[in-house]
Amino acid sequence: MYSLVFSPKWFFGIDIIFEIVSIFIALLISFYGYKIYKLSKIKEHKYFSISFFLIVLSFVFKILTNFDIYYSVLKPIQIGSKIVLFNYLYSSGILHLTGLFISRLLMIAAFFVLFLLTERKYPRKDIYLMGYLLFISVIFSVLFYYIFHMTLAVIVFFICLNSYENYKKIRKSSKFIVFLAFLLILVSQLAFSLIFFEIESYVIGETLMLIGFFVLLYNYLTVSRE
Amino acid sequence: MKSRRDRIDVIYDILTSIEKENGNIKPTRLMYKSNLSHKLMKAHIQELLEKKVIEEVTVKEKRFIILTENGKELINQLRKMKRFLDSFGL
């Protein structure tokens, strides 16, 4: 089965390095959130930790899926009476799609939980309804990749709004840094949505996403060193 | 705005109340300074004693609560945690 790769060839593998770095940053924040939860026993702190752990898992699945895509092998193919060797992208179709689906579902779930935490309102019926609609959008995103990035962009947009509201209440640099990090992640998702028109958008998206995580790391380090 | 103090806030308030009194305080004054009921304070004090964050000493038949080195470190950690959570609006 042939797979469609939304990345310039020169960027193969580099995106995986970017994602591994993001995994370490998200893992660090998740552990710190868990440390806070162990002390506070507040469920919001637990969900905060879980949301960053879901981001970690999502990246892990994405990396495994990308490995699957980039795994190039010589495969004998019969054309008429001749058997020829073709170097083509080998992908175990169902595994690839499953990995992609899980990765996207985890990422949407992670940012949805972050949105609910920043929103500070938890109407149960609304959460179930939104959760269902997000699940449907992830299913459709397997066919139309941009649905995933657009959906994620919408969720992150509302996280940005809440972060900015939080900054406006009492203007502190750490609050602005968090807002900036989510803004970068938002723009990265918009860049990912444009891959179909311009494949270099994937590089821009990956780079902005990585910078967004570095900004979150900067916030963690400055807050914990002050 | 948060309507009530969470556990981190309460522990932080107890410890900083002791710190502000040069690291030792009488239990009744601590109750007043940290704005807690007798029942709640007793529960928190017991927990902090078990974790060796604070110690109880008796000087001239008067009971004092003092901050340990662990307690000073915990204040520092809690301060960072509060700042971190605040940056996310939690």
Short mmCIF file of C-alpha atoms in Angstrom, two decimals, chain A residues 6 97 100-102 104-105 108 131-152:
data_model
loop_
_atom_site.label_atom_id
_atom_site.label_comp_id
_atom_site.label_asym_id
_atom_site.label_seq_id
_atom_site.Cartn_x
_atom_site.Cartn_y
_atom_site.Cartn_z
CA PHE A 6 2.77 15.25 4.07
CA LEU A 97 -4.35 4.35 9.94
CA LEU A 100 -2.76 7.99 13.02
CA PHE A 101 -6.28 7.80 14.47
CA ILE A 102 -5.07 7.12 18.03
CA ARG A 104 -5.01 12.43 16.66
CA LEU A 105 -7.62 11.31 19.18
CA ILE A 108 -7.59 16.36 20.59
CA GLY A 131 -16.48 14.93 23.26
CA TYR A 132 -18.73 13.06 20.82
CA LEU A 133 -18.38 15.75 18.14
CA LEU A 134 -14.62 15.80 18.55
CA PHE A 135 -14.53 12.02 18.23
CA ILE A 136 -16.50 12.26 14.96
CA SER A 137 -14.15 14.95 13.67
CA VAL A 138 -11.14 12.70 14.38
CA ILE A 139 -12.79 9.85 12.44
CA PHE A 140 -13.34 12.18 9.47
CA SER A 141 -9.80 13.50 9.78
CA VAL A 142 -8.50 10.10 8.65
CA LEU A 143 -10.06 10.91 5.25
CA PHE A 144 -9.51 14.67 5.30
CA TYR A 145 -6.36 15.42 7.32
CA TYR A 146 -7.08 19.17 7.61
CA ILE A 147 -10.24 18.51 9.69
CA PHE A 148 -7.99 17.37 12.54
CA HIS A 149 -5.76 20.45 12.38
CA MET A 150 -8.70 22.83 11.99
CA THR A 151 -10.49 21.23 14.97
CA LEU A 152 -7.35 21.41 17.08
#
